[in-house]
Amino acid sequence: MRRTQLFLTEDLHKSLKDESQEVNVTVSELVRTILEDHFHENTREKTEKGIQSLLKMAEADE
Amino acid sequence: MNKLFITASAFSAINDRSDTNHTKAVEFVHGLFSETVKLYTSQGEVVRAAQKIQETVGRNKMISFMKYLNDGDIIVLPEEPDLLEGAFEVFTDYTKDDIPGFYNTYLATLIKNKGIMHVLSFDDELRQFSLLLWP
């Protein structure tokens, strides 16, 4: 794992801290989960768009 | 599989219904819906595929190919200046009995430089470079 420094607004930091306490994880774990979900969702959307393009190519009139 | 590189032979098979690998290629693409994978190709593979599709299927189909490629989220990798030198080094490391074609050496070097192991292709020679070929 790599260590990094984040500059967050007071409100965002408070929200992260509150939520991490609610779900009983550290702020770092919560940030990791949020980022992993973001990248997964982002990649998933791109995968579907890419597959749709490939299928449209296959179906296009010759 | 988190990254998949698509070669010109796979694009040709997808676009050309008379290609012997068309059904296999399209079935594989349908199967990708169960994966979360980034799709890649390269400028060179796009040019090769476009030329082949134009020659075998026709200009309209080639235009559709380019249009859908641009609309989709398939990452088209540039071919960087040091790639040729890197590919030549890999090529000269092969023994005389085991020489792959220089084009596939170049392509495999590009793919591996990007940390990609999975390849959708019908170029069997790419297996020599320890890439995982699909379908």
PDB file of C-alpha atoms in Angstrom:
ATOM      1  CA  MET A   1       0.000   0.000   0.000  1.00  0.00           C
ATOM      2  CA  ARG A   2       1.066   3.570  -0.651  1.00  0.00           C
ATOM      3  CA  ARG A   3       0.618   6.510   1.658  1.00  0.00           C
ATOM      4  CA  THR A   4      -0.800   9.722   0.252  1.00  0.00           C
ATOM      5  CA  GLN A   5      -1.946  13.067   1.557  1.00  0.00           C
ATOM      6  CA  LEU A   6      -5.380  14.496   0.756  1.00  0.00           C
ATOM      7  CA  PHE A   7      -6.568  18.035   1.275  1.00  0.00           C
ATOM      8  CA  LEU A   8     -10.271  17.963   2.097  1.00  0.00           C
ATOM      9  CA  THR A   9     -12.753  20.673   2.934  1.00  0.00           C
ATOM     10  CA  GLU A  10     -13.907  20.744   6.570  1.00  0.00           C
ATOM     11  CA  ASP A  11     -17.375  19.537   5.562  1.00  0.00           C
ATOM     12  CA  LEU A  12     -16.088  16.656   3.502  1.00  0.00           C
ATOM     13  CA  HIS A  13     -13.692  15.599   6.231  1.00  0.00           C
ATOM     14  CA  LYS A  14     -16.493  15.685   8.805  1.00  0.00           C
ATOM     15  CA  SER A  15     -18.775  13.622   6.546  1.00  0.00           C
ATOM     16  CA  LEU A  16     -16.051  11.037   6.012  1.00  0.00           C
ATOM     17  CA  LYS A  17     -15.264  10.839   9.703  1.00  0.00           C
ATOM     18  CA  ASP A  18     -18.933  10.538  10.685  1.00  0.00           C
ATOM     19  CA  GLU A  19     -19.624   7.828   8.124  1.00  0.00           C
ATOM     20  CA  SER A  20     -16.491   5.867   8.992  1.00  0.00           C
ATOM     21  CA  GLN A  21     -17.591   5.816  12.637  1.00  0.00           C
ATOM     22  CA  GLU A  22     -21.092   4.737  11.676  1.00  0.00           C
ATOM     23  CA  VAL A  23     -19.843   1.763   9.672  1.00  0.00           C
ATOM     24  CA  ASN A  24     -16.958   1.094  12.052  1.00  0.00           C
ATOM     25  CA  VAL A  25     -14.047   1.427   9.624  1.00  0.00           C
ATOM     26  CA  THR A  26     -11.125   3.828   9.443  1.00  0.00           C
ATOM     27  CA  VAL A  27     -11.287   6.930   7.268  1.00  0.00           C
ATOM     28  CA  SER A  28      -8.620   5.349   5.017  1.00  0.00           C
ATOM     29  CA  GLU A  29     -10.673   2.173   4.567  1.00  0.00           C
ATOM     30  CA  LEU A  30     -13.756   4.191   3.733  1.00  0.00           C
ATOM     31  CA  VAL A  31     -11.905   6.330   1.163  1.00  0.00           C
ATOM     32  CA  ARG A  32     -10.448   3.155  -0.403  1.00  0.00           C
ATOM     33  CA  THR A  33     -13.912   1.589  -0.688  1.00  0.00           C
ATOM     34  CA  ILE A  34     -15.387   4.738  -2.222  1.00  0.00           C
ATOM     35  CA  LEU A  35     -12.548   4.985  -4.756  1.00  0.00           C
ATOM     36  CA  GLU A  36     -12.702   1.264  -5.633  1.00  0.00           C
ATOM     37  CA  ASP A  37     -16.475   1.543  -6.205  1.00  0.00           C
ATOM     38  CA  HIS A  38     -15.951   4.627  -8.343  1.00  0.00           C
ATOM     39  CA  PHE A  39     -13.319   2.976 -10.555  1.00  0.00           C
ATOM     40  CA  HIS A  40     -15.300  -0.262 -10.811  1.00  0.00           C
ATOM     41  CA  GLU A  41     -18.470   1.568 -11.836  1.00  0.00           C
ATOM     42  CA  ASN A  42     -16.562   3.773 -14.264  1.00  0.00           C
ATOM     43  CA  THR A  43     -14.853   0.777 -15.907  1.00  0.00           C
ATOM     44  CA  ARG A  44     -18.139  -1.169 -15.985  1.00  0.00           C
ATOM     45  CA  GLU A  45     -19.854   1.656 -17.876  1.00  0.00           C
ATOM     46  CA  LYS A  46     -16.985   1.831 -20.354  1.00  0.00           C
ATOM     47  CA  THR A  47     -16.983  -1.963 -20.790  1.00  0.00           C
ATOM     48  CA  GLU A  48     -20.673  -1.937 -21.680  1.00  0.00           C
ATOM     49  CA  LYS A  49     -20.250   0.958 -24.098  1.00  0.00           C
ATOM     50  CA  GLY A  50     -17.297  -0.799 -25.759  1.00  0.00           C
ATOM     51  CA  ILE A  51     -19.190  -4.097 -26.082  1.00  0.00           C
ATOM     52  CA  GLN A  52     -22.197  -2.296 -27.551  1.00  0.00           C
ATOM     53  CA  SER A  53     -19.908  -0.703 -30.149  1.00  0.00           C
ATOM     54  CA  LEU A  54     -18.419  -4.071 -31.116  1.00  0.00           C
ATOM     55  CA  LEU A  55     -21.887  -5.609 -31.463  1.00  0.00           C
ATOM     56  CA  LYS A  56     -23.121  -2.661 -33.554  1.00  0.00           C
ATOM     57  CA  MET A  57     -20.128  -3.193 -35.858  1.00  0.00           C
ATOM     58  CA  ALA A  58     -21.131  -6.856 -36.255  1.00  0.00           C
ATOM     59  CA  GLU A  59     -24.754  -5.959 -36.981  1.00  0.00           C
ATOM     60  CA  ALA A  60     -24.110  -3.021 -39.348  1.00  0.00           C
ATOM     61  CA  ASP A  61     -25.276  -3.479 -42.934  1.00  0.00           C
ATOM     62  CA  GLU A  62     -22.642  -4.669 -45.366  1.00  0.00           C
TER      63      GLU A  62
ATOM     64  CA  MET B   1      -9.308 -10.198 -16.950  1.00  0.00           C
ATOM     65  CA  ASN B   2      -9.182  -6.431 -16.332  1.00  0.00           C
ATOM     66  CA  LYS B   3      -7.656  -5.291 -19.639  1.00  0.00           C
ATOM     67  CA  LEU B   4      -8.265  -6.739 -23.097  1.00  0.00           C
ATOM     68  CA  PHE B   5      -6.424  -5.762 -26.273  1.00  0.00           C
ATOM     69  CA  ILE B   6      -8.274  -6.228 -29.583  1.00  0.00           C
ATOM     70  CA  THR B   7      -6.175  -6.874 -32.689  1.00  0.00           C
ATOM     71  CA  ALA B   8      -6.999  -6.198 -36.343  1.00  0.00           C
ATOM     72  CA  SER B   9      -7.800  -9.888 -36.990  1.00  0.00           C
ATOM     73  CA  ALA B  10     -10.494  -9.770 -34.286  1.00  0.00           C
ATOM     74  CA  PHE B  11     -11.990  -6.550 -35.660  1.00  0.00           C
ATOM     75  CA  SER B  12     -12.055  -8.125 -39.128  1.00  0.00           C
ATOM     76  CA  ALA B  13     -13.783 -11.241 -37.780  1.00  0.00           C
ATOM     77  CA  ILE B  14     -16.394  -9.146 -35.959  1.00  0.00           C
ATOM     78  CA  ASN B  15     -17.097  -6.948 -38.991  1.00  0.00           C
ATOM     79  CA  ASP B  16     -17.006  -9.567 -41.743  1.00  0.00           C
ATOM     80  CA  ARG B  17     -19.869 -12.091 -41.593  1.00  0.00           C
ATOM     81  CA  SER B  18     -18.093 -14.312 -44.116  1.00  0.00           C
ATOM     82  CA  ASP B  19     -14.962 -14.537 -41.927  1.00  0.00           C
ATOM     83  CA  THR B  20     -14.518 -18.093 -40.583  1.00  0.00           C
ATOM     84  CA  ASN B  21     -14.039 -16.691 -37.070  1.00  0.00           C
ATOM     85  CA  HIS B  22     -17.043 -14.307 -37.142  1.00  0.00           C
ATOM     86  CA  THR B  23     -19.384 -16.383 -34.930  1.00  0.00           C
ATOM     87  CA  LYS B  24     -16.640 -17.208 -32.412  1.00  0.00           C
ATOM     88  CA  ALA B  25     -15.660 -13.542 -32.161  1.00  0.00           C
ATOM     89  CA  VAL B  26     -19.223 -12.266 -31.715  1.00  0.00           C
ATOM     90  CA  GLU B  27     -20.019 -14.950 -29.103  1.00  0.00           C
ATOM     91  CA  PHE B  28     -16.907 -13.950 -27.191  1.00  0.00           C
ATOM     92  CA  VAL B  29     -17.942 -10.276 -27.277  1.00  0.00           C
ATOM     93  CA  HIS B  30     -21.395 -11.209 -25.874  1.00  0.00           C
ATOM     94  CA  GLY B  31     -19.615 -13.066 -23.059  1.00  0.00           C
ATOM     95  CA  LEU B  32     -17.772  -9.887 -22.079  1.00  0.00           C
ATOM     96  CA  PHE B  33     -20.978  -8.510 -20.537  1.00  0.00           C
ATOM     97  CA  SER B  34     -20.168 -10.603 -17.464  1.00  0.00           C
ATOM     98  CA  GLU B  35     -16.722  -8.967 -17.137  1.00  0.00           C
ATOM     99  CA  THR B  36     -15.524  -5.566 -15.996  1.00  0.00           C
ATOM    100  CA  VAL B  37     -12.733  -5.016 -18.430  1.00  0.00           C
ATOM    101  CA  LYS B  38     -11.078  -2.064 -20.156  1.00  0.00           C
ATOM    102  CA  LEU B  39     -10.916  -2.506 -23.922  1.00  0.00           C
ATOM    103  CA  TYR B  40      -7.808  -1.435 -25.818  1.00  0.00           C
ATOM    104  CA  THR B  41      -6.490  -1.425 -29.340  1.00  0.00           C
ATOM    105  CA  SER B  42      -3.785   0.572 -31.128  1.00  0.00           C
ATOM    106  CA  GLN B  43      -3.679   3.059 -33.989  1.00  0.00           C
ATOM    107  CA  GLY B  44      -1.861   0.511 -36.155  1.00  0.00           C
ATOM    108  CA  GLU B  45      -4.464  -2.204 -35.513  1.00  0.00           C
ATOM    109  CA  VAL B  46      -7.276   0.218 -36.356  1.00  0.00           C
ATOM    110  CA  VAL B  47      -5.600   1.116 -39.664  1.00  0.00           C
ATOM    111  CA  ARG B  48      -4.951  -2.561 -40.508  1.00  0.00           C
ATOM    112  CA  ALA B  49      -8.525  -3.531 -39.641  1.00  0.00           C
ATOM    113  CA  ALA B  50     -10.056  -0.617 -41.555  1.00  0.00           C
ATOM    114  CA  GLN B  51      -8.046  -1.477 -44.676  1.00  0.00           C
ATOM    115  CA  LYS B  52      -8.976  -5.182 -44.442  1.00  0.00           C
ATOM    116  CA  ILE B  53     -12.676  -4.435 -43.895  1.00  0.00           C
ATOM    117  CA  GLN B  54     -12.668  -2.007 -46.826  1.00  0.00           C
ATOM    118  CA  GLU B  55     -11.089  -4.659 -49.076  1.00  0.00           C
ATOM    119  CA  THR B  56     -13.170  -7.654 -47.982  1.00  0.00           C
ATOM    120  CA  VAL B  57     -16.566  -6.190 -47.075  1.00  0.00           C
ATOM    121  CA  GLY B  58     -16.596  -2.735 -48.626  1.00  0.00           C
ATOM    122  CA  ARG B  59     -16.302   0.966 -47.962  1.00  0.00           C
ATOM    123  CA  ASN B  60     -19.664   1.359 -46.137  1.00  0.00           C
ATOM    124  CA  LYS B  61     -18.819  -1.345 -43.618  1.00  0.00           C
ATOM    125  CA  MET B  62     -15.405   0.210 -43.052  1.00  0.00           C
ATOM    126  CA  ILE B  63     -17.082   3.572 -42.378  1.00  0.00           C
ATOM    127  CA  SER B  64     -19.431   1.891 -39.857  1.00  0.00           C
ATOM    128  CA  PHE B  65     -16.428   0.266 -38.178  1.00  0.00           C
ATOM    129  CA  MET B  66     -14.662   3.614 -37.734  1.00  0.00           C
ATOM    130  CA  LYS B  67     -17.853   5.330 -36.574  1.00  0.00           C
ATOM    131  CA  TYR B  68     -18.660   2.712 -33.911  1.00  0.00           C
ATOM    132  CA  LEU B  69     -15.043   2.587 -32.805  1.00  0.00           C
ATOM    133  CA  ASN B  70     -15.054   6.349 -32.234  1.00  0.00           C
ATOM    134  CA  ASP B  71     -18.410   6.222 -30.422  1.00  0.00           C
ATOM    135  CA  GLY B  72     -17.433   3.406 -28.057  1.00  0.00           C
ATOM    136  CA  ASP B  73     -15.130   3.448 -25.085  1.00  0.00           C
ATOM    137  CA  ILE B  74     -12.346   1.442 -26.690  1.00  0.00           C
ATOM    138  CA  ILE B  75      -9.004   3.018 -25.875  1.00  0.00           C
ATOM    139  CA  VAL B  76      -6.847   3.480 -28.987  1.00  0.00           C
ATOM    140  CA  LEU B  77      -3.214   3.389 -27.879  1.00  0.00           C
ATOM    141  CA  PRO B  78      -0.685   5.552 -29.695  1.00  0.00           C
ATOM    142  CA  GLU B  79       2.515   3.955 -30.955  1.00  0.00           C
ATOM    143  CA  GLU B  80       5.294   5.656 -29.066  1.00  0.00           C
ATOM    144  CA  PRO B  81       8.678   6.541 -30.627  1.00  0.00           C
ATOM    145  CA  ASP B  82      10.729   4.018 -28.592  1.00  0.00           C
ATOM    146  CA  LEU B  83       8.411   1.101 -29.443  1.00  0.00           C
ATOM    147  CA  LEU B  84      10.252   0.205 -32.642  1.00  0.00           C
ATOM    148  CA  GLU B  85      13.577  -0.008 -30.824  1.00  0.00           C
ATOM    149  CA  GLY B  86      12.034  -2.079 -27.985  1.00  0.00           C
ATOM    150  CA  ALA B  87      10.404  -4.471 -30.443  1.00  0.00           C
ATOM    151  CA  PHE B  88      13.672  -4.896 -32.331  1.00  0.00           C
ATOM    152  CA  GLU B  89      15.454  -5.820 -29.092  1.00  0.00           C
ATOM    153  CA  VAL B  90      12.801  -8.451 -28.337  1.00  0.00           C
ATOM    154  CA  PHE B  91      13.046  -9.736 -31.925  1.00  0.00           C
ATOM    155  CA  THR B  92      16.835 -10.138 -31.836  1.00  0.00           C
ATOM    156  CA  ASP B  93      16.612 -12.052 -28.522  1.00  0.00           C
ATOM    157  CA  TYR B  94      14.779 -14.937 -30.220  1.00  0.00           C
ATOM    158  CA  THR B  95      16.781 -17.971 -31.308  1.00  0.00           C
ATOM    159  CA  LYS B  96      16.924 -18.944 -34.982  1.00  0.00           C
ATOM    160  CA  ASP B  97      14.515 -21.905 -34.537  1.00  0.00           C
ATOM    161  CA  ASP B  98      11.871 -19.874 -32.860  1.00  0.00           C
ATOM    162  CA  ILE B  99      11.574 -16.633 -34.808  1.00  0.00           C
ATOM    163  CA  PRO B 100       8.177 -14.929 -34.817  1.00  0.00           C
ATOM    164  CA  GLY B 101       7.310 -12.360 -37.467  1.00  0.00           C
ATOM    165  CA  PHE B 102       8.513  -8.849 -36.761  1.00  0.00           C
ATOM    166  CA  TYR B 103       5.005  -7.409 -36.980  1.00  0.00           C
ATOM    167  CA  ASN B 104       3.712  -9.648 -34.190  1.00  0.00           C
ATOM    168  CA  THR B 105       6.862  -8.946 -32.158  1.00  0.00           C
ATOM    169  CA  TYR B 106       6.123  -5.233 -32.497  1.00  0.00           C
ATOM    170  CA  LEU B 107       2.465  -5.734 -31.554  1.00  0.00           C
ATOM    171  CA  ALA B 108       3.265  -7.983 -28.572  1.00  0.00           C
ATOM    172  CA  THR B 109       5.811  -5.441 -27.318  1.00  0.00           C
ATOM    173  CA  LEU B 110       3.210  -2.670 -27.508  1.00  0.00           C
ATOM    174  CA  ILE B 111       0.628  -4.805 -25.665  1.00  0.00           C
ATOM    175  CA  LYS B 112       3.030  -5.943 -22.933  1.00  0.00           C
ATOM    176  CA  ASN B 113       4.436  -2.430 -22.438  1.00  0.00           C
ATOM    177  CA  LYS B 114       0.924  -1.409 -21.395  1.00  0.00           C
ATOM    178  CA  GLY B 115       0.695  -4.247 -18.861  1.00  0.00           C
ATOM    179  CA  ILE B 116      -1.972  -6.093 -20.879  1.00  0.00           C
ATOM    180  CA  MET B 117      -1.988  -9.915 -20.913  1.00  0.00           C
ATOM    181  CA  HIS B 118      -5.369 -10.768 -22.443  1.00  0.00           C
ATOM    182  CA  VAL B 119      -5.785 -10.397 -26.201  1.00  0.00           C
ATOM    183  CA  LEU B 120      -8.781 -10.912 -28.474  1.00  0.00           C
ATOM    184  CA  SER B 121      -7.100 -12.085 -31.660  1.00  0.00           C
ATOM    185  CA  PHE B 122      -6.883 -14.807 -34.290  1.00  0.00           C
ATOM    186  CA  ASP B 123      -3.113 -14.336 -34.755  1.00  0.00           C
ATOM    187  CA  ASP B 124      -1.881 -17.561 -33.121  1.00  0.00           C
ATOM    188  CA  GLU B 125       1.735 -16.421 -33.320  1.00  0.00           C
ATOM    189  CA  LEU B 126       1.043 -13.968 -30.467  1.00  0.00           C
ATOM    190  CA  ARG B 127       0.983 -16.988 -28.110  1.00  0.00           C
ATOM    191  CA  GLN B 128       4.774 -17.106 -28.439  1.00  0.00           C
ATOM    192  CA  PHE B 129       4.922 -13.950 -26.344  1.00  0.00           C
ATOM    193  CA  SER B 130       3.149 -15.474 -23.318  1.00  0.00           C
ATOM    194  CA  LEU B 131      -0.026 -13.515 -24.043  1.00  0.00           C
ATOM    195  CA  LEU B 132      -3.405 -15.077 -23.249  1.00  0.00           C
ATOM    196  CA  LEU B 133      -5.296 -15.271 -26.537  1.00  0.00           C
ATOM    197  CA  TRP B 134      -9.103 -15.319 -26.699  1.00  0.00           C
ATOM    198  CA  PRO B 135     -11.466 -16.835 -27.725  1.00  0.00           C
TER     199      PRO B 135
END
